[in-house]
C-alpha positions as semicolon CSV with decimal commas, in nm:
position;residue;x (nm);y (nm);z (nm)
1;M;7,978;8,648;17,072
2;E;7,857;8,290;17,097
3;I;8,000;8,039;17,344
4;K;7,901;7,700;17,217
5;G;7,905;7,368;17,398
6;N;8,109;7,255;17,696
7;K;8,333;7,559;17,732
8;R;8,484;7,696;18,051
9;V;8,424;8,059;18,148
10;L;8,632;8,233;18,415
11;F;8,508;8,550;18,584
12;N;8,785;8,755;18,741
13;G;8,830;9,092;18,905
14;D;8,759;9,257;19,239
15;S;8,472;9,273;19,492
16;I;8,207;9,350;19,230
17;T;8,271;9,004;19,083
18;D;8,379;8,829;19,404
19;W;8,078;8,953;19,605
20;M;8,134;8,729;19,907
21;R;8,171;8,407;19,708
22;D;8,278;8,095;19,895
23;H;8,651;8,080;19,817
24;S;8,662;7,717;19,926
25;D;8,402;7,620;19,662
26;R;8,551;7,576;19,317
27;H;8,226;7,677;19,149
28;S;8,093;7,941;19,389
29;L;7,919;8,218;19,195
30;T;7,756;8,535;19,326
31;G;7,608;8,860;19,202
32;Y;7,598;8,910;18,828
33;N;7,798;8,597;18,742
34;K;7,551;8,378;18,934
35;R;7,264;8,526;18,734
36;I;7,448;8,457;18,409
37;A;7,521;8,096;18,506
38;Q;7,158;8,040;18,605
39;V;7,029;8,164;18,271
40;Y;7,282;7,955;18,082
41;A;7,253;7,649;18,309
42;D;7,153;7,420;18,020
43;S;7,414;7,546;17,774
44;G;7,690;7,306;17,877
45;A;7,919;7,593;17,977
46;E;8,109;7,563;18,305
47;F;8,156;7,882;18,509
48;F;8,425;7,977;18,760
49;N;8,482;8,286;18,976
50;R;8,831;8,376;19,095
51;A;8,775;8,744;19,174
52;I;8,908;8,877;19,506
53;S;8,763;9,173;19,692
54;G;8,996;9,471;19,717
55;D;9,219;9,365;19,432
56;R;9,376;9,614;19,196
57;T;9,529;9,528;18,861
58;T;9,855;9,461;19,047
59;E;9,711;9,187;19,269
60;M;9,517;9,026;18,986
61;L;9,831;9,015;18,775
62;A;10,019;8,837;19,055
63;R;9,762;8,554;19,059
64;M;9,649;8,544;18,697
65;D;9,875;8,253;18,595
66;A;9,749;8,044;18,886
67;D;9,385;8,133;18,814
68;L;9,422;8,031;18,450
69;A;9,599;7,707;18,537
70;D;9,339;7,621;18,801
71;T;9,032;7,675;18,583
72;D;9,167;7,610;18,229
73;P;8,923;7,858;18,072
74;D;8,822;7,899;17,710
75;Y;8,687;8,247;17,790
76;V;8,791;8,498;18,057
77;S;8,561;8,782;18,168
78;I;8,743;9,061;18,354
79;L;8,608;9,356;18,553
80;I;8,889;9,542;18,733
81;G;9,004;9,896;18,799
82;I;8,794;10,073;19,060
83;N;9,037;9,987;19,340
84;D;9,328;10,127;19,140
85;T;9,142;10,457;19,183
86;W;8,997;10,402;19,532
87;R;9,329;10,321;19,704
88;R;9,460;10,660;19,597
89;F;9,189;10,829;19,802
90;D;9,155;10,602;20,105
91;S;9,512;10,472;20,144
92;N;9,735;10,717;19,956
93;L;9,833;10,435;19,720
94;P;9,782;10,582;19,373
95;T;9,816;10,378;19,054
96;S;9,932;10,606;18,775
97;G;9,776;10,580;18,432
98;E;10,105;10,446;18,301
99;K;10,120;10,172;18,565
100;F;9,753;10,088;18,518
101;R;9,809;10,045;18,144
102;E;10,115;9,828;18,208
103;N;9,930;9,605;18,457
104;L;9,614;9,572;18,251
105;R;9,808;9,496;17,935
106;A;10,005;9,227;18,119
107;N;9,682;9,069;18,249
108;F;9,529;9,068;17,902
109;E;9,848;8,928;17,749
110;K;9,845;8,638;17,995
111;V;9,486;8,554;17,896
112;K;9,567;8,564;17,525
113;K;9,891;8,368;17,568
114;Y;9,691;8,101;17,749
115;G;9,469;8,077;17,443
116;A;9,147;8,206;17,597
117;K;8,913;8,463;17,447
118;L;8,867;8,783;17,644
119;I;8,553;8,963;17,759
120;V;8,622;9,301;17,919
121;L;8,386;9,502;18,140
122;E;8,488;9,858;18,214
123;P;8,506;9,991;18,572
124;F;8,229;10,229;18,667
125;L;8,114;10,480;18,928
126;L;7,753;10,570;18,997
127;P;7,663;10,922;19,118
128;V;7,556;10,824;19,469
129;D;7,823;10,932;19,720
130;P;7,930;11,300;19,696
131;A;8,260;11,210;19,864
132;K;8,350;10,997;19,564
133;R;8,301;11,268;19,304
134;A;8,676;11,329;19,317
135;F;8,728;10,972;19,194
136;R;8,631;11,084;18,844
137;E;8,956;11,272;18,795
138;D;9,141;10,942;18,833
139;L;8,888;10,686;18,712
140;D;8,802;10,843;18,378
141;E;9,160;10,800;18,258
142;K;9,152;10,434;18,363
143;I;8,826;10,380;18,177
144;D;8,984;10,530;17,865
145;I;9,284;10,298;17,904
146;T;9,055;9,998;17,952
147;R;8,873;10,085;17,629
148;E;9,200;10,135;17,444
149;L;9,339;9,796;17,548
150;A;9,008;9,622;17,490
151;R;9,023;9,734;17,127
152;E;9,355;9,555;17,104
153;F;9,286;9,239;17,303
154;A;8,916;9,174;17,366
155;E;8,666;8,975;17,166
156;E;8,383;9,149;17,351
157;Y;8,353;9,473;17,548
158;I;8,085;9,588;17,793
159;P;8,096;9,965;17,860
160;L;7,947;9,958;18,209
161;D;8,024;10,318;18,301
162;G;7,852;10,446;17,989
163;L;7,561;10,206;18,023
164;F;7,498;10,298;18,386
165;A;7,524;10,668;18,296
166;E;7,237;10,615;18,054
167;V;7,027;10,417;18,303
168;V;7,052;10,677;18,580
169;L;6,880;10,931;18,356
170;K;6,562;10,738;18,434
171;V;6,646;10,524;18,739
172;A;6,756;10,655;19,080
173;P;7,126;10,563;19,116
174;E;7,071;10,471;19,481
175;T;6,860;10,175;19,365
176;L;7,161;10,044;19,171
177;S;7,432;10,092;19,435
178;A;7,442;10,215;19,793
179;D;7,796;10,354;19,766
180;G;7,836;10,414;19,393
181;V;8,067;10,114;19,349
182;H;7,909;9,795;19,480
183;P;7,584;9,704;19,303
184;T;7,254;9,621;19,462
185;D;7,059;9,322;19,331
186;K;6,910;9,557;19,072
187;G;7,255;9,679;18,973
188;F;7,380;9,323;18,937
189;A;7,078;9,241;18,723
190;Y;7,172;9,517;18,481
191;I;7,533;9,395;18,457
192;A;7,416;9,038;18,390
193;Q;7,167;9,161;18,130
194;W;7,431;9,362;17,944
195;W;7,677;9,072;17,954
196;M;7,418;8,831;17,814
197;Q;7,315;9,074;17,542
198;R;7,668;9,046;17,410
199;V;7,764;8,690;17,504
200;K;7,536;8,395;17,429
201;C;7,602;8,050;17,572
202;V;7,438;7,774;17,369
203;K;7,456;7,398;17,345
């Protein structure tokens, strides 16, 4: 995919995209989205981050209209889903596959109705924390649903779980994430690299 000229790109999702951004700064970028914006600094593209740590598909859906209205994006890049799994295990707040599909579809429909093109990154889990191995039972279904809906709605798809699974055959997973969910600088670098391999911003 090529993003040409003065287009607006919105990054949205949970803590992996939020990553302690300054919520009072309209253009605060962190983690992988900051790396992307730095590489494409001369492209004319304008980048926004509206991700919120801890959000599930439910919370993102509740704010999606406001995020779109606030940033007026031409492209929306979404990474969401790990908390829909995590809250089942740490808070006894499960999100069923059916509800996850309903929420994710509604988020994607809002983006398309707004007229923006959609870039989807799949949720992922790195094999670092043995206590999170049980997440796979829940997360794998949500990854499959994300892929299914991306085929219907997305212009570009980045299979992070599969890509990280390949990398950890040669790279220690602990160097990519301390807890299996939140990336290190090296983990963020991989996400940015994979995003930019698929999405080019040019003048």
